[in-house]
PDB file of C-alpha atoms in Angstrom:
ATOM      1  CA  MET L   1     -41.763 -97.740  77.457  1.00  0.00           C
ATOM      2  CA  ASN L   2     -42.383-101.199  79.351  1.00  0.00           C
ATOM      3  CA  LYS L   3     -45.847-102.610  77.863  1.00  0.00           C
ATOM      4  CA  GLU L   4     -46.490-104.572  80.870  1.00  0.00           C
ATOM      5  CA  LEU L   5     -47.283-101.266  82.405  1.00  0.00           C
ATOM      6  CA  ILE L   6     -50.344-101.403  80.126  1.00  0.00           C
ATOM      7  CA  THR L   7     -51.600-104.339  82.477  1.00  0.00           C
ATOM      8  CA  ALA L   8     -51.594-101.870  85.644  1.00  0.00           C
ATOM      9  CA  TYR L   9     -52.790 -99.196  83.510  1.00  0.00           C
ATOM     10  CA  LEU L  10     -56.059-101.265  82.851  1.00  0.00           C
ATOM     11  CA  ASP L  11     -56.402-102.345  86.511  1.00  0.00           C
ATOM     12  CA  ASN L  12     -56.201 -98.676  87.626  1.00  0.00           C
ATOM     13  CA  GLU L  13     -53.172 -99.785  89.638  1.00  0.00           C
ATOM     14  CA  LEU L  14     -50.904 -96.443  88.776  1.00  0.00           C
ATOM     15  CA  ARG L  15     -50.528 -93.842  90.912  1.00  0.00           C
ATOM     16  CA  ASP L  16     -48.300 -91.631  89.045  1.00  0.00           C
ATOM     17  CA  GLU L  17     -50.392 -89.152  86.772  1.00  0.00           C
ATOM     18  CA  SER L  18     -47.753 -88.362  84.534  1.00  0.00           C
ATOM     19  CA  LEU L  19     -47.001 -91.560  83.469  1.00  0.00           C
ATOM     20  CA  LYS L  20     -50.935 -92.451  83.151  1.00  0.00           C
ATOM     21  CA  ASP L  21     -50.875 -89.566  80.472  1.00  0.00           C
ATOM     22  CA  GLU L  22     -48.195 -90.653  78.932  1.00  0.00           C
ATOM     23  CA  ILE L  23     -49.638 -94.481  78.736  1.00  0.00           C
ATOM     24  CA  LYS L  24     -52.977 -92.872  77.514  1.00  0.00           C
ATOM     25  CA  HIS L  25     -50.892 -90.830  74.870  1.00  0.00           C
ATOM     26  CA  LEU L  26     -49.226 -94.077  73.611  1.00  0.00           C
ATOM     27  CA  ILE L  27     -52.341 -96.223  73.161  1.00  0.00           C
ATOM     28  CA  ASP L  28     -54.277 -93.540  71.241  1.00  0.00           C
ATOM     29  CA  SER L  29     -51.177 -92.741  68.910  1.00  0.00           C
ATOM     30  CA  ASP L  30     -49.164 -95.911  68.461  1.00  0.00           C
ATOM     31  CA  PRO L  31     -51.042 -98.798  66.478  1.00  0.00           C
ATOM     32  CA  GLU L  32     -48.863-101.270  68.425  1.00  0.00           C
ATOM     33  CA  TYR L  33     -49.567-100.111  71.914  1.00  0.00           C
ATOM     34  CA  LYS L  34     -53.463 -99.713  71.186  1.00  0.00           C
ATOM     35  CA  PHE L  35     -53.290-103.257  70.081  1.00  0.00           C
ATOM     36  CA  GLU L  36     -51.891-104.555  72.890  1.00  0.00           C
ATOM     37  CA  TYR L  37     -54.335-102.594  74.758  1.00  0.00           C
ATOM     38  CA  GLN L  38     -57.205-103.994  73.314  1.00  0.00           C
ATOM     39  CA  ILE L  39     -55.911-107.631  73.383  1.00  0.00           C
ATOM     40  CA  GLN L  40     -55.433-107.231  77.173  1.00  0.00           C
ATOM     41  CA  ASN L  41     -58.883-105.460  77.641  1.00  0.00           C
ATOM     42  CA  LEU L  42     -60.916-107.984  75.511  1.00  0.00           C
ATOM     43  CA  VAL L  43     -59.566-110.837  77.813  1.00  0.00           C
ATOM     44  CA  LYS L  44     -60.217-109.073  80.599  1.00  0.00           C
ATOM     45  CA  SER L  45     -64.030-108.675  79.571  1.00  0.00           C
ATOM     46  CA  ILE L  46     -64.528-111.854  78.606  1.00  0.00           C
ATOM     47  CA  ALA L  47     -63.154-112.992  82.094  1.00  0.00           C
ATOM     48  CA  LYS L  48     -65.506-110.718  83.640  1.00  0.00           C
ATOM     49  CA  GLU L  49     -68.815-110.994  81.599  1.00  0.00           C
ATOM     50  CA  LYS L  50     -68.652-114.992  81.715  1.00  0.00           C
ATOM     51  CA  TYR L  51     -67.305-116.367  84.525  1.00  0.00           C
ATOM     52  CA  LYS L  52     -68.010-115.804  88.538  1.00  0.00           C
ATOM     53  CA  ARG L  53     -64.610-114.621  90.070  1.00  0.00           C
ATOM     54  CA  GLN L  54     -63.187-117.270  92.327  1.00  0.00           C
ATOM     55  CA  PRO L  55     -59.646-117.183  93.325  1.00  0.00           C
ATOM     56  CA  ALA L  56     -57.296-119.875  91.983  1.00  0.00           C
ATOM     57  CA  PRO L  57     -55.750-122.074  94.706  1.00  0.00           C
ATOM     58  CA  GLU L  58     -52.344-119.974  95.688  1.00  0.00           C
ATOM     59  CA  HIS L  59     -50.046-122.539  94.901  1.00  0.00           C
ATOM     60  CA  LEU L  60     -51.216-122.373  91.488  1.00  0.00           C
ATOM     61  CA  ARG L  61     -51.490-118.882  91.393  1.00  0.00           C
ATOM     62  CA  ARG L  62     -48.072-118.721  92.630  1.00  0.00           C
ATOM     63  CA  ARG L  63     -46.534-120.450  90.005  1.00  0.00           C
ATOM     64  CA  ILE L  64     -48.014-118.901  87.456  1.00  0.00           C
ATOM     65  CA  LEU L  65     -47.286-115.508  88.250  1.00  0.00           C
ATOM     66  CA  ASN L  66     -43.105-116.746  88.771  1.00  0.00           C
ATOM     67  CA  GLN L  67     -43.558-118.333  85.451  1.00  0.00           C
ATOM     68  CA  ILE L  68     -45.028-114.820  83.909  1.00  0.00           C
ATOM     69  CA  ALA L  69     -41.693-112.963  86.137  1.00  0.00           C
ATOM     70  CA  SER L  70     -39.282-115.368  84.544  1.00  0.00           C
ATOM     71  CA  GLU L  71     -40.897-115.229  80.805  1.00  0.00           C
ATOM     72  CA  ILE L  72     -41.025-111.334  80.943  1.00  0.00           C
ATOM     73  CA  ASN L  73     -37.595-111.134  82.081  1.00  0.00           C
ATOM     74  CA  VAL L  74     -35.865-113.233  79.132  1.00  0.00           C
ATOM     75  CA  GLN L  75     -37.985-111.779  76.577  1.00  0.00           C
ATOM     76  CA  SER L  76     -38.142-108.302  75.111  1.00  0.00           C
ATOM     77  CA  PRO L  77     -40.794-106.895  73.101  1.00  0.00           C
ATOM     78  CA  LYS L  78     -39.964-106.938  69.147  1.00  0.00           C
ATOM     79  CA  GLU L  79     -40.367-103.548  67.669  1.00  0.00           C
ATOM     80  CA  SER L  80     -42.923-102.841  64.875  1.00  0.00           C
ATOM     81  CA  SER L  81     -43.442-100.434  61.949  1.00  0.00           C
ATOM     82  CA  ALA L  82     -46.311 -98.204  63.099  1.00  0.00           C
ATOM     83  CA  LYS L  83     -48.749 -99.070  60.654  1.00  0.00           C
ATOM     84  CA  GLN L  84     -52.556 -97.855  61.546  1.00  0.00           C
ATOM     85  CA  VAL L  85     -54.554-101.468  61.201  1.00  0.00           C
ATOM     86  CA  SER L  86     -57.925-102.225  63.081  1.00  0.00           C
ATOM     87  CA  PHE L  87     -58.127-104.594  65.731  1.00  0.00           C
ATOM     88  CA  TRP L  88     -59.724-107.506  64.106  1.00  0.00           C
ATOM     89  CA  THR L  89     -57.394-106.908  61.106  1.00  0.00           C
ATOM     90  CA  GLY L  90     -54.434-106.658  63.214  1.00  0.00           C
ATOM     91  CA  LEU L  91     -55.112-109.725  65.272  1.00  0.00           C
ATOM     92  CA  PHE L  92     -55.520-111.879  62.290  1.00  0.00           C
ATOM     93  CA  SER L  93     -52.895-110.826  60.066  1.00  0.00           C
ATOM     94  CA  LYS L  94     -49.895-110.022  62.003  1.00  0.00           C
ATOM     95  CA  PRO L  95     -48.582-111.064  65.559  1.00  0.00           C
ATOM     96  CA  ALA L  96     -48.516-107.372  66.518  1.00  0.00           C
ATOM     97  CA  PHE L  97     -48.278-108.141  70.445  1.00  0.00           C
ATOM     98  CA  SER L  98     -45.191-108.614  72.514  1.00  0.00           C
ATOM     99  CA  PHE L  99     -44.344-112.169  74.053  1.00  0.00           C
ATOM    100  CA  ALA L 100     -45.334-111.273  77.750  1.00  0.00           C
ATOM    101  CA  THR L 101     -48.830-110.437  76.428  1.00  0.00           C
ATOM    102  CA  ALA L 102     -49.100-114.148  74.937  1.00  0.00           C
ATOM    103  CA  ILE L 103     -48.149-115.371  77.918  1.00  0.00           C
ATOM    104  CA  ILE L 104     -50.664-112.691  79.657  1.00  0.00           C
ATOM    105  CA  ILE L 105     -53.434-114.229  77.435  1.00  0.00           C
ATOM    106  CA  VAL L 106     -52.727-118.030  77.675  1.00  0.00           C
ATOM    107  CA  VAL L 107     -52.738-117.371  81.552  1.00  0.00           C
ATOM    108  CA  SER L 108     -55.959-115.853  81.474  1.00  0.00           C
ATOM    109  CA  ILE L 109     -57.554-118.732  79.635  1.00  0.00           C
ATOM    110  CA  ILE L 110     -55.714-121.198  82.001  1.00  0.00           C
ATOM    111  CA  LEU L 111     -57.217-119.088  84.938  1.00  0.00           C
ATOM    112  CA  ILE L 112     -60.829-118.959  83.549  1.00  0.00           C
ATOM    113  CA  LEU L 113     -61.092-122.477  83.102  1.00  0.00           C
ATOM    114  CA  PHE L 114     -59.657-122.913  86.596  1.00  0.00           C
ATOM    115  CA  ASN L 115     -62.286-120.773  87.965  1.00  0.00           C
ATOM    116  CA  ARG L 116     -65.375-121.020  85.774  1.00  0.00           C
ATOM    117  CA  THR L 117     -68.508-122.507  87.308  1.00  0.00           C
ATOM    118  CA  THR L 118     -70.540-124.940  85.883  1.00  0.00           C
ATOM    119  CA  GLN L 119     -74.090-124.107  86.577  1.00  0.00           C
ATOM    120  CA  GLN L 120     -76.310-126.866  87.735  1.00  0.00           C
ATOM    121  CA  PRO L 121     -79.869-127.964  86.415  1.00  0.00           C
ATOM    122  CA  PRO L 122     -82.627-126.518  88.301  1.00  0.00           C
ATOM    123  CA  VAL L 123     -84.488-128.715  90.710  1.00  0.00           C
ATOM    124  CA  ILE L 124     -88.392-129.069  90.192  1.00  0.00           C
ATOM    125  CA  ALA L 125     -89.923-129.963  93.386  1.00  0.00           C
ATOM    126  CA  GLU L 126     -93.169-131.518  92.981  1.00  0.00           C
ATOM    127  CA  ASP L 127     -95.348-128.718  94.818  1.00  0.00           C
ATOM    128  CA  GLN L 128     -94.479-126.301  92.036  1.00  0.00           C
ATOM    129  CA  LEU L 129     -96.197-128.098  89.387  1.00  0.00           C
ATOM    130  CA  THR L 130     -99.418-126.630  89.425  1.00  0.00           C
ATOM    131  CA  PRO L 131    -102.005-127.161  86.553  1.00  0.00           C
ATOM    132  CA  ASP L 132    -100.787-123.951  84.670  1.00  0.00           C
ATOM    133  CA  ASN L 133     -97.206-125.327  84.852  1.00  0.00           C
ATOM    134  CA  MET L 134     -95.951-126.287  81.087  1.00  0.00           C
ATOM    135  CA  PHE L 135     -93.992-129.224  83.107  1.00  0.00           C
ATOM    136  CA  TYR L 136     -97.171-130.558  84.655  1.00  0.00           C
ATOM    137  CA  GLN L 137     -99.255-130.392  81.212  1.00  0.00           C
ATOM    138  CA  ALA L 138     -96.362-131.637  79.161  1.00  0.00           C
ATOM    139  CA  GLU L 139     -96.317-134.711  81.616  1.00  0.00           C
ATOM    140  CA  ASN L 140    -100.069-135.238  81.613  1.00  0.00           C
ATOM    141  CA  ASN L 141    -100.325-135.038  78.087  1.00  0.00           C
ATOM    142  CA  PHE L 142     -97.830-137.631  77.296  1.00  0.00           C
ATOM    143  CA  GLU L 143     -99.393-140.023  80.108  1.00  0.00           C
ATOM    144  CA  ALA L 144    -103.099-139.348  78.288  1.00  0.00           C
ATOM    145  CA  ILE L 145    -101.285-140.067  74.976  1.00  0.00           C
ATOM    146  CA  ILE L 146     -99.917-143.283  76.262  1.00  0.00           C
ATOM    147  CA  GLN L 147    -103.385-144.630  77.709  1.00  0.00           C
ATOM    148  CA  GLY L 148    -105.367-143.352  74.717  1.00  0.00           C
ATOM    149  CA  LYS L 149    -107.134-140.804  76.280  1.00  0.00           C
ATOM    150  CA  LEU L 150    -105.661-138.211  73.787  1.00  0.00           C
ATOM    151  CA  ALA L 151    -105.528-138.760  69.995  1.00  0.00           C
ATOM    152  CA  PRO L 152    -103.900-136.615  67.346  1.00  0.00           C
ATOM    153  CA  GLN L 153    -106.392-134.304  65.596  1.00  0.00           C
ATOM    154  CA  ILE L 154    -104.495-134.338  62.190  1.00  0.00           C
ATOM    155  CA  MET L 155    -102.728-137.829  61.456  1.00  0.00           C
ATOM    156  CA  ALA L 156     -99.630-136.456  58.977  1.00  0.00           C
ATOM    157  CA  ASP L 157     -96.051-137.212  58.430  1.00  0.00           C
ATOM    158  CA  ASN L 158     -94.932-134.004  56.768  1.00  0.00           C
ATOM    159  CA  PRO L 159     -93.425-130.965  58.796  1.00  0.00           C
ATOM    160  CA  GLU L 160     -95.318-128.580  56.393  1.00  0.00           C
ATOM    161  CA  THR L 161     -98.619-129.982  56.899  1.00  0.00           C
ATOM    162  CA  ILE L 162     -98.545-130.010  60.572  1.00  0.00           C
ATOM    163  CA  GLN L 163     -97.261-126.814  60.493  1.00  0.00           C
ATOM    164  CA  LYS L 164    -100.029-125.041  58.368  1.00  0.00           C
ATOM    165  CA  TYR L 165    -102.686-126.909  60.742  1.00  0.00           C
ATOM    166  CA  PHE L 166    -101.293-125.222  63.697  1.00  0.00           C
ATOM    167  CA  GLU L 167    -101.515-121.782  61.998  1.00  0.00           C
ATOM    168  CA  SER L 168    -104.837-122.325  60.545  1.00  0.00           C
ATOM    169  CA  SER L 169    -106.140-123.728  63.960  1.00  0.00           C
ATOM    170  CA  GLY L 170    -105.198-120.330  65.923  1.00  0.00           C
ATOM    171  CA  VAL L 171    -101.347-120.774  67.034  1.00  0.00           C
ATOM    172  CA  ARG L 172    -100.149-117.410  66.944  1.00  0.00           C
ATOM    173  CA  TYR L 173     -96.438-118.098  66.914  1.00  0.00           C
ATOM    174  CA  SER L 174     -94.120-119.791  64.407  1.00  0.00           C
ATOM    175  CA  THR L 175     -93.403-123.441  65.247  1.00  0.00           C
ATOM    176  CA  LEU L 176     -90.673-126.393  64.592  1.00  0.00           C
ATOM    177  CA  VAL L 177     -91.303-129.733  63.403  1.00  0.00           C
ATOM    178  CA  PRO L 178     -88.331-131.138  62.982  1.00  0.00           C
ATOM    179  CA  THR L 179     -87.574-134.878  61.230  1.00  0.00           C
ATOM    180  CA  PHE L 180     -85.842-137.855  62.783  1.00  0.00           C
ATOM    181  CA  LYS L 181     -84.267-140.970  61.643  1.00  0.00           C
ATOM    182  CA  GLU L 182     -85.590-142.700  64.755  1.00  0.00           C
ATOM    183  CA  TRP L 183     -88.986-141.833  65.211  1.00  0.00           C
ATOM    184  CA  LYS L 184     -91.578-140.679  62.485  1.00  0.00           C
ATOM    185  CA  LEU L 185     -93.827-137.637  62.712  1.00  0.00           C
ATOM    186  CA  LEU L 186     -97.344-139.093  63.743  1.00  0.00           C
ATOM    187  CA  GLY L 187     -99.516-136.163  63.746  1.00  0.00           C
ATOM    188  CA  ALA L 188    -100.648-132.911  65.901  1.00  0.00           C
ATOM    189  CA  VAL L 189    -103.179-131.581  68.384  1.00  0.00           C
ATOM    190  CA  VAL L 190    -104.053-128.024  69.066  1.00  0.00           C
ATOM    191  CA  SER L 191    -105.165-126.958  72.064  1.00  0.00           C
ATOM    192  CA  GLU L 192    -107.138-123.965  73.821  1.00  0.00           C
ATOM    193  CA  ASP L 193    -106.521-122.514  77.112  1.00  0.00           C
ATOM    194  CA  LYS L 194    -108.280-119.252  77.924  1.00  0.00           C
ATOM    195  CA  GLY L 195    -108.875-118.185  74.096  1.00  0.00           C
ATOM    196  CA  GLU L 196    -105.107-118.745  73.181  1.00  0.00           C
ATOM    197  CA  LYS L 197    -103.929-121.811  70.959  1.00  0.00           C
ATOM    198  CA  PHE L 198    -101.225-123.791  71.672  1.00  0.00           C
ATOM    199  CA  ALA L 199     -99.107-126.282  69.606  1.00  0.00           C
ATOM    200  CA  HIS L 200     -98.068-130.276  70.153  1.00  0.00           C
ATOM    201  CA  HIS L 201     -97.093-132.952  67.923  1.00  0.00           C
ATOM    202  CA  VAL L 202     -96.371-136.564  68.334  1.00  0.00           C
ATOM    203  CA  TYR L 203     -93.838-138.754  66.611  1.00  0.00           C
ATOM    204  CA  ALA L 204     -93.829-142.777  66.820  1.00  0.00           C
ATOM    205  CA  GLY L 205     -91.128-145.057  66.545  1.00  0.00           C
ATOM    206  CA  GLU L 206     -90.861-148.773  65.262  1.00  0.00           C
ATOM    207  CA  LYS L 207     -90.361-150.106  68.694  1.00  0.00           C
ATOM    208  CA  GLY L 208     -93.220-148.440  70.176  1.00  0.00           C
ATOM    209  CA  GLU L 209     -91.447-145.015  71.349  1.00  0.00           C
ATOM    210  CA  ILE L 210     -93.757-142.072  71.434  1.00  0.00           C
ATOM    211  CA  VAL L 211     -91.979-138.787  71.376  1.00  0.00           C
ATOM    212  CA  TYR L 212     -94.207-135.825  72.503  1.00  0.00           C
ATOM    213  CA  VAL L 213     -93.071-132.220  71.737  1.00  0.00           C
ATOM    214  CA  PHE L 214     -95.075-129.117  73.343  1.00  0.00           C
ATOM    215  CA  GLN L 215     -93.735-125.709  72.052  1.00  0.00           C
ATOM    216  CA  VAL L 216     -94.915-122.462  73.340  1.00  0.00           C
ATOM    217  CA  ASP L 217     -93.878-118.826  72.630  1.00  0.00           C
ATOM    218  CA  GLU L 218     -91.376-117.693  75.505  1.00  0.00           C
ATOM    219  CA  SER L 219     -93.710-114.455  76.105  1.00  0.00           C
ATOM    220  CA  TYR L 220     -96.467-116.544  77.029  1.00  0.00           C
ATOM    221  CA  LEU L 221     -94.434-117.822  79.979  1.00  0.00           C
ATOM    222  CA  LYS L 222     -93.076-114.722  81.081  1.00  0.00           C
ATOM    223  CA  THR L 223     -96.746-113.068  81.603  1.00  0.00           C
ATOM    224  CA  HIS L 224     -98.203-115.878  83.604  1.00  0.00           C
ATOM    225  CA  GLU L 225    -101.429-115.104  82.333  1.00  0.00           C
ATOM    226  CA  ILE L 226    -102.470-118.151  80.882  1.00  0.00           C
ATOM    227  CA  ILE L 227     -99.120-120.924  81.298  1.00  0.00           C
ATOM    228  CA  SER L 228     -96.378-120.830  83.547  1.00  0.00           C
ATOM    229  CA  LEU L 229     -92.921-122.714  84.073  1.00  0.00           C
ATOM    230  CA  ASN L 230     -90.861-122.377  87.218  1.00  0.00           C
ATOM    231  CA  GLU L 231     -88.611-119.255  87.148  1.00  0.00           C
ATOM    232  CA  ASN L 232     -85.238-121.114  87.795  1.00  0.00           C
ATOM    233  CA  LEU L 233     -86.016-123.446  84.643  1.00  0.00           C
ATOM    234  CA  LEU L 234     -86.771-120.608  82.354  1.00  0.00           C
ATOM    235  CA  GLU L 235     -83.558-118.422  83.230  1.00  0.00           C
ATOM    236  CA  TYR L 236     -81.596-121.957  82.906  1.00  0.00           C
ATOM    237  CA  LEU L 237     -83.156-122.459  79.217  1.00  0.00           C
ATOM    238  CA  GLU L 238     -82.358-118.637  78.494  1.00  0.00           C
ATOM    239  CA  GLN L 239     -78.902-118.970  78.770  1.00  0.00           C
ATOM    240  CA  GLY L 240     -78.630-121.834  76.210  1.00  0.00           C
ATOM    241  CA  ASN L 241     -78.923-124.880  78.350  1.00  0.00           C
ATOM    242  CA  CYS L 242     -80.904-128.325  77.740  1.00  0.00           C
ATOM    243  CA  PHE L 243     -82.716-129.455  80.610  1.00  0.00           C
ATOM    244  CA  ILE L 244     -83.089-133.299  81.208  1.00  0.00           C
ATOM    245  CA  LYS L 245     -84.841-135.419  83.911  1.00  0.00           C
ATOM    246  CA  THR L 246     -85.526-139.224  83.971  1.00  0.00           C
ATOM    247  CA  GLU L 247     -88.473-140.693  85.982  1.00  0.00           C
ATOM    248  CA  ASP L 248     -90.873-143.635  85.791  1.00  0.00           C
ATOM    249  CA  ASN L 249     -89.611-145.162  82.335  1.00  0.00           C
ATOM    250  CA  LYS L 250     -89.757-141.408  80.889  1.00  0.00           C
ATOM    251  CA  VAL L 251     -87.378-138.682  79.899  1.00  0.00           C
ATOM    252  CA  VAL L 252     -88.528-135.164  80.099  1.00  0.00           C
ATOM    253  CA  LEU L 253     -86.433-132.502  78.239  1.00  0.00           C
ATOM    254  CA  PHE L 254     -86.686-128.656  78.094  1.00  0.00           C
ATOM    255  CA  LYS L 255     -84.913-126.632  75.334  1.00  0.00           C
ATOM    256  CA  LYS L 256     -85.084-123.387  74.139  1.00  0.00           C
ATOM    257  CA  ILE L 257     -85.379-123.376  70.329  1.00  0.00           C
ATOM    258  CA  ASP L 258     -85.399-119.933  68.706  1.00  0.00           C
ATOM    259  CA  HIS L 259     -87.974-117.964  70.563  1.00  0.00           C
ATOM    260  CA  ASN L 260     -90.110-120.925  71.345  1.00  0.00           C
ATOM    261  CA  ILE L 261     -89.469-123.396  74.858  1.00  0.00           C
ATOM    262  CA  CYS L 262     -90.009-126.803  74.092  1.00  0.00           C
ATOM    263  CA  ALA L 263     -91.160-129.597  76.468  1.00  0.00           C
ATOM    264  CA  VAL L 264     -90.375-132.995  74.968  1.00  0.00           C
ATOM    265  CA  VAL L 265     -91.814-135.903  76.924  1.00  0.00           C
ATOM    266  CA  SER L 266     -90.966-139.770  75.544  1.00  0.00           C
ATOM    267  CA  ASN L 267     -90.309-143.085  76.616  1.00  0.00           C
ATOM    268  CA  ALA L 268     -87.557-143.406  73.883  1.00  0.00           C
ATOM    269  CA  PRO L 269     -83.950-144.435  75.090  1.00  0.00           C
ATOM    270  CA  LEU L 270     -82.513-140.959  76.680  1.00  0.00           C
ATOM    271  CA  PRO L 271     -79.215-140.634  74.334  1.00  0.00           C
ATOM    272  CA  ASP L 272     -81.568-140.730  71.420  1.00  0.00           C
ATOM    273  CA  VAL L 273     -83.918-138.017  72.861  1.00  0.00           C
ATOM    274  CA  GLN L 274     -80.915-135.823  74.430  1.00  0.00           C
ATOM    275  CA  ASN L 275     -78.622-136.238  70.974  1.00  0.00           C
ATOM    276  CA  ASN L 276     -81.793-135.141  69.057  1.00  0.00           C
ATOM    277  CA  PHE L 277     -83.232-132.233  70.366  1.00  0.00           C
ATOM    278  CA  CYS L 278     -80.552-130.787  72.487  1.00  0.00           C
ATOM    279  CA  ASN L 279     -78.433-130.342  69.080  1.00  0.00           C
ATOM    280  CA  ILE L 280     -81.093-128.488  67.720  1.00  0.00           C
TER     281      ILE L 280
END
């Protein structure tokens, strides 16, 4: 039986019930057909779950389909012994699928790359920045530090000392205090809002750079009871993206690290801020 019928079976394009039953039987009983089915199903699932469907240009679609047809006509599936192996073992131990299936996988990847949509960073409007907004608070706190209105409650250059201070001061979530070669850890502040404590720490560079970090457990931002964040920005961060905005000679960066949403505001060069925090 032509294994390319598996594709039609997966797409529910077969109308002959007896043929559908025969293919299902082969998938259940023949390791090679089963492997072929799993490969095609995996590619289809990846394409469906990870990328928005958009049609490829007609000329490209025709060219790819013609290429598949010519390859299928030239190549014939190579029979192999019916050895019962698991999907992942089979995938890494031997080329159990046909040449035509390999073409299908390659073409699927090409179509995914052509059709993938890049998620654009959200636009943060000024009228959305209310006093309880984390974005608003991070910018204001940074300006207060620069103007000398907000000073660290504890001066320390050791991450563990800072983390212990957060814990002993009532911060109820775990914190991350990384070290960087460009900046030295300067100190920390614990703020309070409606009985809840929040963690802030600061770095300083040799050229006068200040890097301010404000981290909040994401659960606070989802309840909106004490502190909030724009829904589109929170969703953008939840998907693993790093948000960056430059304004007034400063960089504002948001990144989700573990279960915390971290706001970084700095007058350091953009490449340094981006490379250090987006890669955590």
